[in-house]
JSON list of C-alpha atoms in Angstrom, two decimals:
[
{"chain": "A", "resi": 1, "resn": "ASP", "atom": "CA", "xyz": [114.04, 119.22, 86.41]},
{"chain": "A", "resi": 2, "resn": "PHE", "atom": "CA", "xyz": [115.44, 117.49, 89.31]},
{"chain": "A", "resi": 3, "resn": "VAL", "atom": "CA", "xyz": [118.23, 115.06, 88.40]},
{"chain": "A", "resi": 4, "resn": "MET", "atom": "CA", "xyz": [119.22, 111.78, 90.14]},
{"chain": "A", "resi": 5, "resn": "THR", "atom": "CA", "xyz": [122.78, 110.62, 89.18]},
{"chain": "A", "resi": 6, "resn": "GLN", "atom": "CA", "xyz": [123.87, 107.09, 89.86]},
{"chain": "A", "resi": 7, "resn": "THR", "atom": "CA", "xyz": [127.43, 105.73, 89.84]},
{"chain": "A", "resi": 8, "resn": "PRO", "atom": "CA", "xyz": [128.62, 103.40, 88.60]},
{"chain": "A", "resi": 9, "resn": "LEU", "atom": "CA", "xyz": [126.30, 102.59, 85.73]},
{"chain": "A", "resi": 10, "resn": "SER", "atom": "CA", "xyz": [127.53, 99.07, 85.66]},
{"chain": "A", "resi": 11, "resn": "LEU", "atom": "CA", "xyz": [129.44, 96.69, 88.01]},
{"chain": "A", "resi": 12, "resn": "SER", "atom": "CA", "xyz": [130.51, 93.14, 87.90]},
{"chain": "A", "resi": 13, "resn": "VAL", "atom": "CA", "xyz": [130.94, 91.46, 91.27]},
{"chain": "A", "resi": 14, "resn": "THR", "atom": "CA", "xyz": [132.19, 88.06, 92.35]},
{"chain": "A", "resi": 15, "resn": "PRO", "atom": "CA", "xyz": [129.61, 86.14, 94.50]},
{"chain": "A", "resi": 16, "resn": "GLY", "atom": "CA", "xyz": [130.30, 86.68, 98.11]},
{"chain": "A", "resi": 17, "resn": "GLN", "atom": "CA", "xyz": [131.93, 90.04, 97.54]},
{"chain": "A", "resi": 18, "resn": "PRO", "atom": "CA", "xyz": [130.30, 93.35, 98.49]},
{"chain": "A", "resi": 19, "resn": "ALA", "atom": "CA", "xyz": [128.82, 95.92, 96.18]},
{"chain": "A", "resi": 20, "resn": "SER", "atom": "CA", "xyz": [128.07, 99.56, 96.52]},
{"chain": "A", "resi": 21, "resn": "ILE", "atom": "CA", "xyz": [126.01, 101.94, 94.38]},
{"chain": "A", "resi": 22, "resn": "SER", "atom": "CA", "xyz": [125.82, 105.71, 94.80]},
{"chain": "A", "resi": 23, "resn": "CYS", "atom": "CA", "xyz": [123.02, 108.07, 94.10]},
{"chain": "A", "resi": 24, "resn": "ARG", "atom": "CA", "xyz": [123.26, 111.84, 94.13]},
{"chain": "A", "resi": 25, "resn": "SER", "atom": "CA", "xyz": [120.27, 114.26, 93.96]},
{"chain": "A", "resi": 26, "resn": "SER", "atom": "CA", "xyz": [120.33, 117.76, 92.51]},
{"chain": "A", "resi": 27, "resn": "ARG", "atom": "CA", "xyz": [118.29, 118.84, 95.53]},
{"chain": "A", "resi": 28, "resn": "SER", "atom": "CA", "xyz": [118.11, 117.93, 99.12]},
{"chain": "A", "resi": 29, "resn": "LEU", "atom": "CA", "xyz": [115.55, 115.18, 99.70]},
{"chain": "A", "resi": 30, "resn": "LEU", "atom": "CA", "xyz": [115.00, 116.05, 103.35]},
{"chain": "A", "resi": 31, "resn": "HIS", "atom": "CA", "xyz": [111.33, 117.01, 103.72]},
{"chain": "A", "resi": 32, "resn": "SER", "atom": "CA", "xyz": [109.94, 119.41, 106.18]},
{"chain": "A", "resi": 33, "resn": "ASP", "atom": "CA", "xyz": [108.37, 116.50, 108.04]},
{"chain": "A", "resi": 34, "resn": "GLY", "atom": "CA", "xyz": [111.80, 115.29, 108.89]},
{"chain": "A", "resi": 35, "resn": "LYS", "atom": "CA", "xyz": [111.76, 112.29, 106.50]},
{"chain": "A", "resi": 36, "resn": "THR", "atom": "CA", "xyz": [114.08, 111.85, 103.51]},
{"chain": "A", "resi": 37, "resn": "TYR", "atom": "CA", "xyz": [112.33, 110.50, 100.44]},
{"chain": "A", "resi": 38, "resn": "LEU", "atom": "CA", "xyz": [115.00, 108.44, 98.72]},
{"chain": "A", "resi": 39, "resn": "HIS", "atom": "CA", "xyz": [114.11, 104.89, 97.78]},
{"chain": "A", "resi": 40, "resn": "TRP", "atom": "CA", "xyz": [115.91, 101.94, 96.02]},
{"chain": "A", "resi": 41, "resn": "TYR", "atom": "CA", "xyz": [114.42, 99.45, 93.57]},
{"chain": "A", "resi": 42, "resn": "VAL", "atom": "CA", "xyz": [115.73, 96.44, 91.75]},
{"chain": "A", "resi": 43, "resn": "GLN", "atom": "CA", "xyz": [114.47, 95.31, 88.36]},
{"chain": "A", "resi": 44, "resn": "ARG", "atom": "CA", "xyz": [115.50, 91.65, 87.76]},
{"chain": "A", "resi": 45, "resn": "PRO", "atom": "CA", "xyz": [115.73, 90.38, 84.19]},
{"chain": "A", "resi": 46, "resn": "GLY", "atom": "CA", "xyz": [112.25, 90.14, 82.65]},
{"chain": "A", "resi": 47, "resn": "GLN", "atom": "CA", "xyz": [110.50, 91.36, 85.76]},
{"chain": "A", "resi": 48, "resn": "SER", "atom": "CA", "xyz": [108.79, 94.46, 87.14]},
{"chain": "A", "resi": 49, "resn": "PRO", "atom": "CA", "xyz": [110.77, 96.68, 89.45]},
{"chain": "A", "resi": 50, "resn": "GLN", "atom": "CA", "xyz": [110.56, 95.77, 93.14]},
{"chain": "A", "resi": 51, "resn": "LEU", "atom": "CA", "xyz": [110.95, 97.96, 96.21]},
{"chain": "A", "resi": 52, "resn": "LEU", "atom": "CA", "xyz": [114.24, 97.20, 98.21]},
{"chain": "A", "resi": 53, "resn": "ILE", "atom": "CA", "xyz": [114.76, 100.20, 100.51]},
{"chain": "A", "resi": 54, "resn": "PHE", "atom": "CA", "xyz": [112.39, 103.07, 101.35]},
{"chain": "A", "resi": 55, "resn": "GLU", "atom": "CA", "xyz": [113.25, 106.37, 103.06]},
{"chain": "A", "resi": 56, "resn": "VAL", "atom": "CA", "xyz": [117.00, 105.88, 102.73]},
{"chain": "A", "resi": 57, "resn": "SER", "atom": "CA", "xyz": [117.54, 102.87, 105.05]},
{"chain": "A", "resi": 58, "resn": "ASN", "atom": "CA", "xyz": [114.34, 100.93, 105.67]},
{"chain": "A", "resi": 59, "resn": "ARG", "atom": "CA", "xyz": [114.23, 97.44, 104.09]},
{"chain": "A", "resi": 60, "resn": "PHE", "atom": "CA", "xyz": [110.96, 96.52, 102.56]},
{"chain": "A", "resi": 61, "resn": "SER", "atom": "CA", "xyz": [109.20, 93.42, 103.65]},
{"chain": "A", "resi": 62, "resn": "GLY", "atom": "CA", "xyz": [111.11, 90.27, 102.60]},
{"chain": "A", "resi": 63, "resn": "VAL", "atom": "CA", "xyz": [114.27, 92.05, 101.63]},
{"chain": "A", "resi": 64, "resn": "PRO", "atom": "CA", "xyz": [117.38, 90.20, 102.84]},
{"chain": "A", "resi": 65, "resn": "ASP", "atom": "CA", "xyz": [119.54, 91.97, 105.43]},
{"chain": "A", "resi": 66, "resn": "ARG", "atom": "CA", "xyz": [122.54, 91.88, 103.19]},
{"chain": "A", "resi": 67, "resn": "PHE", "atom": "CA", "xyz": [120.95, 94.96, 101.53]},
{"chain": "A", "resi": 68, "resn": "SER", "atom": "CA", "xyz": [121.33, 98.25, 103.29]},
{"chain": "A", "resi": 69, "resn": "GLY", "atom": "CA", "xyz": [120.87, 101.93, 102.51]},
{"chain": "A", "resi": 70, "resn": "SER", "atom": "CA", "xyz": [122.51, 105.02, 103.90]},
{"chain": "A", "resi": 71, "resn": "GLY", "atom": "CA", "xyz": [122.99, 108.66, 103.30]},
{"chain": "A", "resi": 72, "resn": "SER", "atom": "CA", "xyz": [121.41, 112.05, 103.89]},
{"chain": "A", "resi": 73, "resn": "GLY", "atom": "CA", "xyz": [120.58, 115.32, 102.06]},
{"chain": "A", "resi": 74, "resn": "THR", "atom": "CA", "xyz": [121.74, 114.76, 98.50]},
{"chain": "A", "resi": 75, "resn": "ASP", "atom": "CA", "xyz": [124.11, 111.79, 98.75]},
{"chain": "A", "resi": 76, "resn": "PHE", "atom": "CA", "xyz": [122.98, 108.12, 99.26]},
{"chain": "A", "resi": 77, "resn": "THR", "atom": "CA", "xyz": [124.41, 104.66, 99.02]},
{"chain": "A", "resi": 78, "resn": "LEU", "atom": "CA", "xyz": [122.94, 101.18, 98.53]},
{"chain": "A", "resi": 79, "resn": "LYS", "atom": "CA", "xyz": [125.23, 98.39, 99.77]},
{"chain": "A", "resi": 80, "resn": "ILE", "atom": "CA", "xyz": [125.08, 94.66, 99.24]},
{"chain": "A", "resi": 81, "resn": "SER", "atom": "CA", "xyz": [127.23, 93.03, 101.91]},
{"chain": "A", "resi": 82, "resn": "ARG", "atom": "CA", "xyz": [127.72, 89.71, 100.03]},
{"chain": "A", "resi": 83, "resn": "VAL", "atom": "CA", "xyz": [126.41, 89.48, 96.47]},
{"chain": "A", "resi": 84, "resn": "GLU", "atom": "CA", "xyz": [124.55, 86.46, 95.41]},
{"chain": "A", "resi": 85, "resn": "ALA", "atom": "CA", "xyz": [123.67, 85.24, 91.90]},
{"chain": "A", "resi": 86, "resn": "GLU", "atom": "CA", "xyz": [119.95, 86.30, 92.39]},
{"chain": "A", "resi": 87, "resn": "ASP", "atom": "CA", "xyz": [121.02, 89.89, 92.84]},
{"chain": "A", "resi": 88, "resn": "VAL", "atom": "CA", "xyz": [121.61, 90.25, 89.08]},
{"chain": "A", "resi": 89, "resn": "GLY", "atom": "CA", "xyz": [119.56, 93.18, 87.75]},
{"chain": "A", "resi": 90, "resn": "ILE", "atom": "CA", "xyz": [119.32, 96.93, 87.38]},
{"chain": "A", "resi": 91, "resn": "TYR", "atom": "CA", "xyz": [119.20, 98.99, 90.57]},
{"chain": "A", "resi": 92, "resn": "TYR", "atom": "CA", "xyz": [117.43, 102.34, 90.59]},
{"chain": "A", "resi": 93, "resn": "CYS", "atom": "CA", "xyz": [117.31, 105.03, 93.19]},
{"chain": "A", "resi": 94, "resn": "MET", "atom": "CA", "xyz": [114.07, 107.28, 93.14]},
{"chain": "A", "resi": 95, "resn": "GLU", "atom": "CA", "xyz": [113.47, 110.55, 94.89]},
{"chain": "A", "resi": 96, "resn": "SER", "atom": "CA", "xyz": [109.85, 111.56, 95.87]},
{"chain": "A", "resi": 97, "resn": "LEU", "atom": "CA", "xyz": [109.05, 115.00, 97.14]},
{"chain": "A", "resi": 98, "resn": "GLN", "atom": "CA", "xyz": [105.68, 116.70, 96.92]},
{"chain": "A", "resi": 99, "resn": "LEU", "atom": "CA", "xyz": [104.22, 114.17, 94.53]},
{"chain": "A", "resi": 100, "resn": "GLN", "atom": "CA", "xyz": [106.97, 114.57, 91.88]},
{"chain": "A", "resi": 101, "resn": "TYR", "atom": "CA", "xyz": [109.32, 111.65, 91.29]},
{"chain": "A", "resi": 102, "resn": "SER", "atom": "CA", "xyz": [112.58, 111.16, 89.52]},
{"chain": "A", "resi": 103, "resn": "PHE", "atom": "CA", "xyz": [114.58, 107.91, 89.02]},
{"chain": "A", "resi": 104, "resn": "GLY", "atom": "CA", "xyz": [118.31, 107.54, 88.61]},
{"chain": "A", "resi": 105, "resn": "GLN", "atom": "CA", "xyz": [119.63, 106.13, 85.29]},
{"chain": "A", "resi": 106, "resn": "GLY", "atom": "CA", "xyz": [119.98, 102.71, 86.83]},
{"chain": "A", "resi": 107, "resn": "THR", "atom": "CA", "xyz": [123.01, 100.62, 87.69]},
{"chain": "A", "resi": 108, "resn": "LYS", "atom": "CA", "xyz": [123.36, 97.19, 86.04]},
{"chain": "A", "resi": 109, "resn": "LEU", "atom": "CA", "xyz": [124.76, 94.51, 88.44]},
{"chain": "A", "resi": 110, "resn": "GLU", "atom": "CA", "xyz": [126.38, 91.40, 86.88]},
{"chain": "A", "resi": 111, "resn": "ILE", "atom": "CA", "xyz": [127.89, 88.44, 88.45]},
{"chain": "A", "resi": 112, "resn": "LYS", "atom": "CA", "xyz": [131.53, 87.54, 87.55]},
{"chain": "B", "resi": 1, "resn": "GLU", "atom": "CA", "xyz": [97.57, 89.92, 99.20]},
{"chain": "B", "resi": 2, "resn": "VAL", "atom": "CA", "xyz": [98.11, 93.21, 97.37]},
{"chain": "B", "resi": 3, "resn": "GLN", "atom": "CA", "xyz": [98.01, 92.76, 93.59]},
{"chain": "B", "resi": 4, "resn": "LEU", "atom": "CA", "xyz": [98.04, 95.14, 90.64]},
{"chain": "B", "resi": 5, "resn": "VAL", "atom": "CA", "xyz": [96.99, 93.46, 87.35]},
{"chain": "B", "resi": 6, "resn": "GLN", "atom": "CA", "xyz": [97.41, 95.25, 84.20]},
{"chain": "B", "resi": 7, "resn": "SER", "atom": "CA", "xyz": [95.86, 94.83, 80.85]},
{"chain": "B", "resi": 8, "resn": "GLY", "atom": "CA", "xyz": [97.51, 92.80, 78.08]},
{"chain": "B", "resi": 9, "resn": "ALA", "atom": "CA", "xyz": [99.98, 93.72, 75.39]},
{"chain": "B", "resi": 10, "resn": "GLU", "atom": "CA", "xyz": [98.76, 96.01, 72.58]},
{"chain": "B", "resi": 11, "resn": "VAL", "atom": "CA", "xyz": [99.94, 96.55, 69.01]},
{"chain": "B", "resi": 12, "resn": "ILE", "atom": "CA", "xyz": [98.58, 99.86, 67.80]},
{"chain": "B", "resi": 13, "resn": "GLN", "atom": "CA", "xyz": [98.96, 101.89, 64.55]},
{"chain": "B", "resi": 14, "resn": "PRO", "atom": "CA", "xyz": [100.23, 105.40, 64.73]},
{"chain": "B", "resi": 15, "resn": "GLY", "atom": "CA", "xyz": [97.56, 108.02, 65.32]},
{"chain": "B", "resi": 16, "resn": "GLU", "atom": "CA", "xyz": [95.23, 105.57, 67.06]},
{"chain": "B", "resi": 17, "resn": "SER", "atom": "CA", "xyz": [93.93, 106.01, 70.57]},
{"chain": "B", "resi": 18, "resn": "LEU", "atom": "CA", "xyz": [94.49, 103.57, 73.38]},
{"chain": "B", "resi": 19, "resn": "LYS", "atom": "CA", "xyz": [93.46, 103.13, 77.04]},
{"chain": "B", "resi": 20, "resn": "ILE", "atom": "CA", "xyz": [95.27, 100.60, 79.24]},
{"chain": "B", "resi": 21, "resn": "PHE", "atom": "CA", "xyz": [94.26, 99.67, 82.84]},
{"chain": "B", "resi": 22, "resn": "CYS", "atom": "CA", "xyz": [95.62, 98.60, 86.17]},
{"chain": "B", "resi": 23, "resn": "GLN", "atom": "CA", "xyz": [93.32, 96.89, 88.57]},
{"chain": "B", "resi": 24, "resn": "GLY", "atom": "CA", "xyz": [94.03, 96.69, 92.23]},
{"chain": "B", "resi": 25, "resn": "SER", "atom": "CA", "xyz": [92.98, 94.01, 94.77]},
{"chain": "B", "resi": 26, "resn": "GLY", "atom": "CA", "xyz": [93.67, 92.91, 98.32]},
{"chain": "B", "resi": 27, "resn": "TYR", "atom": "CA", "xyz": [93.49, 96.44, 99.74]},
{"chain": "B", "resi": 28, "resn": "ILE", "atom": "CA", "xyz": [91.25, 99.48, 99.92]},
{"chain": "B", "resi": 29, "resn": "PHE", "atom": "CA", "xyz": [91.81, 100.81, 96.39]},
{"chain": "B", "resi": 30, "resn": "ALA", "atom": "CA", "xyz": [90.45, 104.37, 97.01]},
{"chain": "B", "resi": 31, "resn": "ARG", "atom": "CA", "xyz": [93.05, 105.05, 99.77]},
{"chain": "B", "resi": 32, "resn": "TYR", "atom": "CA", "xyz": [96.34, 104.59, 97.80]},
{"chain": "B", "resi": 33, "resn": "TRP", "atom": "CA", "xyz": [97.80, 106.73, 95.04]},
{"chain": "B", "resi": 34, "resn": "ILE", "atom": "CA", "xyz": [98.41, 104.84, 91.72]},
{"chain": "B", "resi": 35, "resn": "ALA", "atom": "CA", "xyz": [101.40, 105.91, 89.63]},
{"chain": "B", "resi": 36, "resn": "TRP", "atom": "CA", "xyz": [102.26, 105.13, 85.93]},
{"chain": "B", "resi": 37, "resn": "VAL", "atom": "CA", "xyz": [105.90, 104.53, 84.92]},
{"chain": "B", "resi": 38, "resn": "ARG", "atom": "CA", "xyz": [107.30, 104.21, 81.40]},
{"chain": "B", "resi": 39, "resn": "GLN", "atom": "CA", "xyz": [110.23, 102.08, 80.40]},
{"chain": "B", "resi": 40, "resn": "MET", "atom": "CA", "xyz": [111.24, 102.46, 76.72]},
{"chain": "B", "resi": 41, "resn": "PRO", "atom": "CA", "xyz": [113.14, 99.47, 75.22]},
{"chain": "B", "resi": 42, "resn": "GLY", "atom": "CA", "xyz": [116.49, 99.07, 76.83]},
{"chain": "B", "resi": 43, "resn": "LYS", "atom": "CA", "xyz": [116.03, 102.24, 78.93]},
{"chain": "B", "resi": 44, "resn": "GLY", "atom": "CA", "xyz": [115.43, 103.25, 82.43]},
{"chain": "B", "resi": 45, "resn": "LEU", "atom": "CA", "xyz": [112.31, 104.13, 84.38]},
{"chain": "B", "resi": 46, "resn": "GLU", "atom": "CA", "xyz": [110.37, 107.37, 83.92]},
{"chain": "B", "resi": 47, "resn": "TRP", "atom": "CA", "xyz": [107.58, 108.62, 86.14]},
{"chain": "B", "resi": 48, "resn": "MET", "atom": "CA", "xyz": [104.62, 109.75, 84.10]},
{"chain": "B", "resi": 49, "resn": "GLY", "atom": "CA", "xyz": [101.94, 110.71, 86.61]},
{"chain": "B", "resi": 50, "resn": "ILE", "atom": "CA", "xyz": [99.91, 109.65, 89.64]},
{"chain": "B", "resi": 51, "resn": "ILE", "atom": "CA", "xyz": [96.25, 109.70, 90.70]},
{"chain": "B", "resi": 52, "resn": "TYR", "atom": "CA", "xyz": [94.37, 109.38, 94.04]},
{"chain": "B", "resi": 53, "resn": "PRO", "atom": "CA", "xyz": [91.38, 107.14, 93.48]},
{"chain": "B", "resi": 54, "resn": "GLY", "atom": "CA", "xyz": [89.52, 108.66, 96.35]},
{"chain": "B", "resi": 55, "resn": "ASP", "atom": "CA", "xyz": [89.01, 111.96, 94.63]},
{"chain": "B", "resi": 56, "resn": "SER", "atom": "CA", "xyz": [90.60, 111.44, 91.18]},
{"chain": "B", "resi": 57, "resn": "ASP", "atom": "CA", "xyz": [93.24, 114.07, 91.95]},
{"chain": "B", "resi": 58, "resn": "ALA", "atom": "CA", "xyz": [95.86, 113.51, 89.23]},
{"chain": "B", "resi": 59, "resn": "ARG", "atom": "CA", "xyz": [99.42, 114.94, 88.92]},
{"chain": "B", "resi": 60, "resn": "TYR", "atom": "CA", "xyz": [101.68, 114.74, 85.93]},
{"chain": "B", "resi": 61, "resn": "SER", "atom": "CA", "xyz": [105.29, 114.88, 85.14]},
{"chain": "B", "resi": 62, "resn": "PRO", "atom": "CA", "xyz": [106.06, 117.92, 83.07]},
{"chain": "B", "resi": 63, "resn": "SER", "atom": "CA", "xyz": [107.44, 115.54, 80.40]},
{"chain": "B", "resi": 64, "resn": "PHE", "atom": "CA", "xyz": [104.09, 113.86, 80.05]},
{"chain": "B", "resi": 65, "resn": "GLN", "atom": "CA", "xyz": [101.59, 116.63, 80.78]},
{"chain": "B", "resi": 66, "resn": "GLY", "atom": "CA", "xyz": [99.23, 116.95, 77.86]},
{"chain": "B", "resi": 67, "resn": "GLN", "atom": "CA", "xyz": [100.55, 113.84, 76.20]},
{"chain": "B", "resi": 68, "resn": "VAL", "atom": "CA", "xyz": [98.56, 111.23, 78.30]},
{"chain": "B", "resi": 69, "resn": "THR", "atom": "CA", "xyz": [95.59, 111.18, 80.54]},
{"chain": "B", "resi": 70, "resn": "ILE", "atom": "CA", "xyz": [95.38, 109.29, 83.81]},
{"chain": "B", "resi": 71, "resn": "SER", "atom": "CA", "xyz": [91.90, 108.41, 85.25]},
{"chain": "B", "resi": 72, "resn": "VAL", "atom": "CA", "xyz": [90.30, 106.07, 87.64]},
{"chain": "B", "resi": 73, "resn": "ASP", "atom": "CA", "xyz": [87.11, 104.17, 88.26]},
{"chain": "B", "resi": 74, "resn": "LYS", "atom": "CA", "xyz": [86.67, 103.43, 91.89]},
{"chain": "B", "resi": 75, "resn": "SER", "atom": "CA", "xyz": [83.71, 101.13, 91.28]},
{"chain": "B", "resi": 76, "resn": "SER", "atom": "CA", "xyz": [85.98, 98.74, 89.41]},
{"chain": "B", "resi": 77, "resn": "ASN", "atom": "CA", "xyz": [89.19, 99.36, 91.39]},
{"chain": "B", "resi": 78, "resn": "ALA", "atom": "CA", "xyz": [90.90, 100.31, 88.15]},
{"chain": "B", "resi": 79, "resn": "ALA", "atom": "CA", "xyz": [93.32, 103.12, 87.07]},
{"chain": "B", "resi": 80, "resn": "TYR", "atom": "CA", "xyz": [93.77, 104.02, 83.41]},
{"chain": "B", "resi": 81, "resn": "LEU", "atom": "CA", "xyz": [96.37, 105.48, 81.21]},
{"chain": "B", "resi": 82, "resn": "GLN", "atom": "CA", "xyz": [95.24, 106.79, 77.83]},
{"chain": "B", "resi": 83, "resn": "TRP", "atom": "CA", "xyz": [96.50, 108.31, 74.63]},
{"chain": "B", "resi": 84, "resn": "SER", "atom": "CA", "xyz": [94.54, 110.13, 71.96]},
{"chain": "B", "resi": 85, "resn": "GLY", "atom": "CA", "xyz": [97.15, 109.82, 69.08]},
{"chain": "B", "resi": 86, "resn": "LEU", "atom": "CA", "xyz": [99.99, 107.36, 69.58]},
{"chain": "B", "resi": 87, "resn": "LYS", "atom": "CA", "xyz": [103.41, 107.75, 67.99]},
{"chain": "B", "resi": 88, "resn": "ALA", "atom": "CA", "xyz": [106.13, 105.22, 67.35]},
{"chain": "B", "resi": 89, "resn": "SER", "atom": "CA", "xyz": [108.05, 106.84, 70.16]},
{"chain": "B", "resi": 90, "resn": "ASP", "atom": "CA", "xyz": [105.33, 105.75, 72.64]},
{"chain": "B", "resi": 91, "resn": "THR", "atom": "CA", "xyz": [106.43, 102.18, 72.14]},
{"chain": "B", "resi": 92, "resn": "ALA", "atom": "CA", "xyz": [107.36, 101.02, 75.71]},
{"chain": "B", "resi": 93, "resn": "MET", "atom": "CA", "xyz": [106.45, 98.92, 78.67]},
{"chain": "B", "resi": 94, "resn": "TYR", "atom": "CA", "xyz": [104.10, 100.75, 80.99]},
{"chain": "B", "resi": 95, "resn": "TYR", "atom": "CA", "xyz": [103.93, 99.91, 84.66]},
{"chain": "B", "resi": 96, "resn": "CYS", "atom": "CA", "xyz": [101.45, 100.90, 87.31]},
{"chain": "B", "resi": 97, "resn": "ALA", "atom": "CA", "xyz": [102.63, 101.06, 90.96]},
{"chain": "B", "resi": 98, "resn": "ARG", "atom": "CA", "xyz": [100.90, 101.72, 94.30]},
{"chain": "B", "resi": 99, "resn": "GLN", "atom": "CA", "xyz": [102.29, 104.40, 96.54]},
{"chain": "B", "resi": 100, "resn": "ALA", "atom": "CA", "xyz": [102.81, 103.20, 100.10]},
{"chain": "B", "resi": 101, "resn": "ASP", "atom": "CA", "xyz": [100.73, 104.74, 102.79]},
{"chain": "B", "resi": 102, "resn": "THR", "atom": "CA", "xyz": [103.76, 105.35, 105.03]},
{"chain": "B", "resi": 103, "resn": "GLY", "atom": "CA", "xyz": [105.81, 107.31, 102.57]},
{"chain": "B", "resi": 104, "resn": "TYR", "atom": "CA", "xyz": [106.17, 108.24, 98.87]},
{"chain": "B", "resi": 105, "resn": "ASP", "atom": "CA", "xyz": [107.70, 104.94, 97.70]},
{"chain": "B", "resi": 106, "resn": "PHE", "atom": "CA", "xyz": [106.04, 102.53, 95.32]},
{"chain": "B", "resi": 107, "resn": "ASP", "atom": "CA", "xyz": [105.54, 99.30, 97.30]},
{"chain": "B", "resi": 108, "resn": "HIS", "atom": "CA", "xyz": [103.61, 97.18, 94.77]},
{"chain": "B", "resi": 109, "resn": "TRP", "atom": "CA", "xyz": [103.92, 97.13, 91.00]},
{"chain": "B", "resi": 110, "resn": "GLY", "atom": "CA", "xyz": [101.84, 95.69, 88.19]},
{"chain": "B", "resi": 111, "resn": "GLN", "atom": "CA", "xyz": [103.33, 93.25, 85.76]},
{"chain": "B", "resi": 112, "resn": "GLY", "atom": "CA", "xyz": [103.58, 95.83, 82.95]},
{"chain": "B", "resi": 113, "resn": "THR", "atom": "CA", "xyz": [101.71, 96.42, 79.70]},
{"chain": "B", "resi": 114, "resn": "LEU", "atom": "CA", "xyz": [103.76, 96.41, 76.47]},
{"chain": "B", "resi": 115, "resn": "VAL", "atom": "CA", "xyz": [102.55, 98.88, 73.95]},
{"chain": "B", "resi": 116, "resn": "THR", "atom": "CA", "xyz": [103.90, 98.61, 70.42]},
{"chain": "B", "resi": 117, "resn": "VAL", "atom": "CA", "xyz": [103.15, 101.40, 68.09]},
{"chain": "B", "resi": 118, "resn": "SER", "atom": "CA", "xyz": [103.84, 100.34, 64.51]},
{"chain": "B", "resi": 119, "resn": "SER", "atom": "CA", "xyz": [102.31, 100.48, 61.08]}
]
């Protein structure tokens, strides 16, 4: 099985401060088509997951620009430049190669 | 507006069968893969399988192969997830999600169906 490892598993951030979540894959996520299939989701309390970032660094429609994604190969990062109260939730990375998908364990973001 | 609407919560006895659905609207249903994702109580997301409504091509996670069946009815814009003999360990929230046409991410999600297996 392909494994996605997120760190940290939880973090507590003061509003206005930055936050960073790391995601490491057990295999390279670079496809032969040149794209890298690593995505980020957030699941806010009591809600369905929502897409934040697709293909490493592309913000989905309506996602604020304080969210950014970076990385390549097997190592990826989600950054929030200035955390707001509404950012509370669990953040998941997900890899998708050849119609097989794996999620990271999730990182719980709390507000101090 | 793209929407995925799932069937309502179910309380089922162990050993019973169940089929839940996910109905898409606001887009051409046949052209987008639909995935199913499990979330057990207090746990993370697990991909179960995916189906292409255009030709009913279905792929499964090895963890769920043989445990569930994913199907689709194009005429009603619905995807289905079914079990033939539920266990208490199947108690979970089940989400459907649409795969984006530009990549392999899930750009729209249903509201979830809570399945509780209990005697």
